[in-house]
GROMACS .gro file of C-alpha atoms in nm:
model
  189
    1ILE     CA    1   0.000   0.000   0.000
    2ILE     CA    2   0.285   0.240   0.082
    3GLY     CA    3   0.447   0.168  -0.256
    4LEU     CA    4   0.121   0.242  -0.436
    5LEU     CA    5   0.080   0.568  -0.242
    6VAL     CA    6   0.435   0.676  -0.338
    7LEU     CA    7   0.363   0.591  -0.703
    8VAL     CA    8   0.039   0.792  -0.700
    9CYS     CA    9   0.223   1.089  -0.544
   10LEU     CA   10   0.500   1.073  -0.806
   11VAL     CA   11   0.247   1.062  -1.090
   12ALA     CA   12   0.062   1.360  -0.939
   13VAL     CA   13   0.383   1.561  -0.912
   14GLN     CA   14   0.489   1.477  -1.267
   15THR     CA   15   0.144   1.562  -1.403
   16GLY     CA   16   0.149   1.893  -1.217
   17GLN     CA   17   0.492   1.982  -1.352
   18ALA     CA   18   0.385   1.915  -1.710
   19GLN     CA   19   0.103   2.167  -1.670
   20VAL     CA   20   0.341   2.465  -1.686
   21ILE     CA   21   0.343   2.553  -2.054
   22ILE     CA   22   0.497   2.817  -2.276
   23ASN     CA   23   0.200   3.021  -2.399
   24GLU     CA   24   0.350   3.324  -2.577
   25VAL     CA   25   0.698   3.423  -2.695
   26LEU     CA   26   0.796   3.778  -2.796
   27TYR     CA   27   1.152   3.733  -2.918
   28ASP     CA   28   1.181   4.025  -3.163
   29PRO     CA   29   0.996   4.330  -3.028
   30MET     CA   30   0.973   4.644  -3.240
   31GLY     CA   31   1.299   4.841  -3.226
   32ILE     CA   32   1.559   4.766  -2.960
   33ASP     CA   33   1.512   4.417  -2.809
   34THR     CA   34   1.701   4.456  -2.481
   35GLY     CA   35   1.458   4.448  -2.191
   36LEU     CA   36   1.149   4.409  -2.411
   37GLU     CA   37   1.158   4.035  -2.492
   38THR     CA   38   0.907   3.827  -2.296
   39VAL     CA   39   0.790   3.472  -2.245
   40GLU     CA   40   0.446   3.403  -2.102
   41LEU     CA   41   0.393   3.083  -1.906
   42ILE     CA   42   0.056   2.948  -1.800
   43ASN     CA   43  -0.045   2.685  -1.547
   44ALA     CA   44  -0.289   2.477  -1.750
   45GLY     CA   45  -0.353   2.249  -1.454
   46VAL     CA   46  -0.606   2.257  -1.173
   47SER     CA   47  -0.362   2.299  -0.883
   48PRO     CA   48  -0.102   2.562  -0.792
   49ILE     CA   49   0.255   2.471  -0.886
   50MET     CA   50   0.550   2.572  -0.671
   51MET     CA   51   0.813   2.661  -0.929
   52ASP     CA   52   1.104   2.709  -0.689
   53GLY     CA   53   1.409   2.573  -0.870
   54TYR     CA   54   1.241   2.550  -1.211
   55GLU     CA   55   1.443   2.697  -1.496
   56LEU     CA   56   1.341   2.876  -1.814
   57LYS     CA   57   1.578   2.869  -2.111
   58LEU     CA   58   1.537   3.189  -2.311
   59ALA     CA   59   1.841   3.203  -2.538
   60ASP     CA   60   2.139   2.974  -2.589
   61SER     CA   61   2.303   2.921  -2.250
   62ASN     CA   62   2.067   3.170  -2.082
   63TYR     CA   63   1.866   3.023  -1.797
   64TYR     CA   64   1.637   3.199  -1.554
   65ALA     CA   65   1.595   3.014  -1.222
   66PHE     CA   66   1.264   3.067  -1.043
   67GLN     CA   67   1.296   3.166  -0.677
   68SER     CA   68   1.010   3.131  -0.426
   69PHE     CA   69   0.739   3.144  -0.691
   70THR     CA   70   0.400   2.973  -0.714
   71LEU     CA   71   0.195   2.974  -1.034
   72ASN     CA   72  -0.171   2.931  -0.947
   73ALA     CA   73  -0.404   2.711  -1.152
   74GLY     CA   74  -0.503   2.892  -1.471
   75ALA     CA   75  -0.267   3.181  -1.393
   76ARG     CA   76  -0.017   3.341  -1.630
   77VAL     CA   77   0.321   3.494  -1.562
   78ILE     CA   78   0.532   3.709  -1.794
   79VAL     CA   79   0.907   3.659  -1.773
   80HIS     CA   80   1.089   3.970  -1.894
   81ASN     CA   81   1.424   3.877  -2.048
   82ASN     CA   82   1.746   4.072  -1.999
   83THR     CA   83   1.609   4.341  -1.769
   84THR     CA   84   1.552   4.416  -1.405
   85GLY     CA   85   1.237   4.508  -1.218
   86GLU     CA   86   1.030   4.419  -0.916
   87ASN     CA   87   0.898   4.063  -0.932
   88THR     CA   88   0.524   4.020  -0.874
   89ASP     CA   89   0.271   3.736  -0.905
   90THR     CA   90   0.232   3.816  -1.276
   91GLU     CA   91   0.570   3.955  -1.382
   92LEU     CA   92   0.923   3.826  -1.327
   93PHE     CA   93   1.253   3.979  -1.441
   94THR     CA   94   1.560   3.774  -1.537
   95GLY     CA   95   1.821   4.040  -1.473
   96PRO     CA   96   2.105   4.074  -1.724
   97LEU     CA   97   2.107   3.791  -1.979
   98SER     CA   98   2.158   3.775  -2.356
   99ASN     CA   99   1.882   3.865  -2.598
  100MET     CA  100   1.688   3.590  -2.774
  101GLY     CA  101   1.747   3.515  -3.142
  102ASN     CA  102   1.554   3.745  -3.377
  103THR     CA  103   1.497   3.484  -3.648
  104ARG     CA  104   1.552   3.147  -3.479
  105GLY     CA  105   1.583   2.998  -3.133
  106SER     CA  106   1.415   2.786  -2.871
  107VAL     CA  107   1.248   2.821  -2.533
  108ALA     CA  108   1.235   2.542  -2.274
  109VAL     CA  109   1.090   2.492  -1.928
  110PHE     CA  110   1.266   2.261  -1.682
  111SER     CA  111   1.118   2.129  -1.357
  112GLY     CA  112   1.457   2.171  -1.192
  113ALA     CA  113   1.811   2.240  -1.306
  114HIS     CA  114   1.838   2.227  -1.684
  115SER     CA  115   1.892   1.865  -1.785
  116SER     CA  116   1.732   1.620  -2.026
  117GLY     CA  117   1.536   1.453  -1.746
  118ASN     CA  118   1.381   1.780  -1.629
  119ILE     CA  119   1.252   1.925  -1.958
  120ILE     CA  120   0.871   1.964  -1.941
  121ASP     CA  121   0.786   2.205  -2.223
  122TYR     CA  122   0.965   2.321  -2.536
  123MET     CA  123   0.917   2.516  -2.856
  124GLN     CA  124   1.151   2.631  -3.129
  125TYR     CA  125   1.106   2.891  -3.397
  126GLY     CA  126   1.266   2.978  -3.729
  127SER     CA  127   1.448   2.647  -3.780
  128GLY     CA  128   1.484   2.296  -3.646
  129GLY     CA  129   1.778   2.154  -3.454
  130GLU     CA  130   1.785   2.427  -3.190
  131GLN     CA  131   1.928   2.381  -2.841
  132TRP     CA  132   1.744   2.112  -2.634
  133GLU     CA  133   1.549   1.978  -2.935
  134SER     CA  134   1.679   1.621  -2.889
  135ALA     CA  135   1.588   1.623  -2.517
  136ALA     CA  136   1.238   1.750  -2.604
  137VAL     CA  137   1.198   1.480  -2.870
  138ASN     CA  138   1.311   1.211  -2.625
  139ALA     CA  139   1.065   1.346  -2.366
  140GLY     CA  140   0.782   1.322  -2.621
  141ILE     CA  141   0.709   1.695  -2.615
  142TRP     CA  142   0.840   1.793  -2.962
  143SER     CA  143   0.920   1.639  -3.301
  144THR     CA  144   1.258   1.636  -3.475
  145ASP     CA  145   1.315   1.938  -3.703
  146ASP     CA  146   0.965   2.075  -3.634
  147PHE     CA  147   0.958   2.450  -3.576
  148ALA     CA  148   0.717   2.740  -3.553
  149ILE     CA  149   0.741   3.014  -3.812
  150ASP     CA  150   0.964   3.316  -3.769
  151VAL     CA  151   0.731   3.612  -3.710
  152GLU     CA  152   0.755   3.974  -3.819
  153GLU     CA  153   0.934   4.217  -3.590
  154GLY     CA  154   0.694   4.337  -3.320
  155ASN     CA  155   0.468   4.029  -3.332
  156SER     CA  156   0.478   3.730  -3.099
  157LEU     CA  157   0.429   3.356  -3.130
  158ASN     CA  158   0.118   3.248  -2.940
  159LEU     CA  159  -0.046   2.918  -2.865
  160ASP     CA  160  -0.370   2.927  -3.063
  161PRO     CA  161  -0.610   2.834  -2.918
  162ASP     CA  162  -0.490   3.008  -2.605
  163GLY     CA  163  -0.331   2.772  -2.351
  164VAL     CA  164  -0.371   2.458  -2.567
  165ASP     CA  165  -0.035   2.288  -2.624
  166ASN     CA  166  -0.023   1.973  -2.836
  167ASN     CA  167   0.357   2.002  -2.866
  168LEU     CA  168   0.346   2.079  -3.239
  169SER     CA  169   0.469   2.376  -3.440
  170THR     CA  170   0.117   2.411  -3.579
  171ASP     CA  171  -0.004   2.505  -3.227
  172TRP     CA  172   0.172   2.840  -3.271
  173ALA     CA  173   0.033   3.145  -3.452
  174GLU     CA  174   0.171   3.490  -3.527
  175CYS     CA  175  -0.029   3.753  -3.338
  176LEU     CA  176   0.005   4.091  -3.178
  177PRO     CA  177   0.163   4.061  -2.832
  178SER     CA  178  -0.098   3.997  -2.564
  179PRO     CA  179   0.086   3.972  -2.232
  180LEU     CA  180  -0.137   3.833  -1.955
  181LEU     CA  181  -0.436   3.835  -2.193
  182PRO     CA  182  -0.590   3.566  -2.413
  183ASN     CA  183  -0.383   3.497  -2.725
  184CYS     CA  184  -0.477   3.614  -3.072
  185GLY     CA  185  -0.797   3.785  -2.959
  186ALA     CA  186  -0.934   3.465  -2.802
  187THR     CA  187  -1.158   3.463  -2.501
  188ILE     CA  188  -1.096   3.261  -2.189
  189THR     CA  189  -1.380   3.019  -2.116
   0.00000   0.00000   0.00000
């Protein structure tokens, strides 16, 4: 009975971790990029997720480590890349990092320190073969050489429909940035 209880707890934790998804990526804002690039994450699950120790990969070799942060069920958080600010329940700031690629790159979420065993969500844009693609393929959350389109400067890549991630490049649409709002003019039901 104890073994079954431990197994149920592990499955619940893993399921909860997989509910943190990349929902919107603004990698090439209009004009100067520094401090204006953002990634929106959403908790698509039904329970809050303590993200302490999670990592977000924004650009090659750039990782933001979450500190004392809980993402409530259905909630969104915007991570501002390469800038400082006061962290809140809806906005986090990475501090100084490199800018994301303007025509190609990848974004990944890890449930702990960045390693193949901790990758829980992934997307790449502009081309295949980006950093962490093979780990995402092995985890069953992406396909080899699949990538979302490169969008026009000032637009973002958004899950469309909002918050629905089937781990395919076709889940992503080019839209106007909509931080903390439904993607591509969608409504939240």
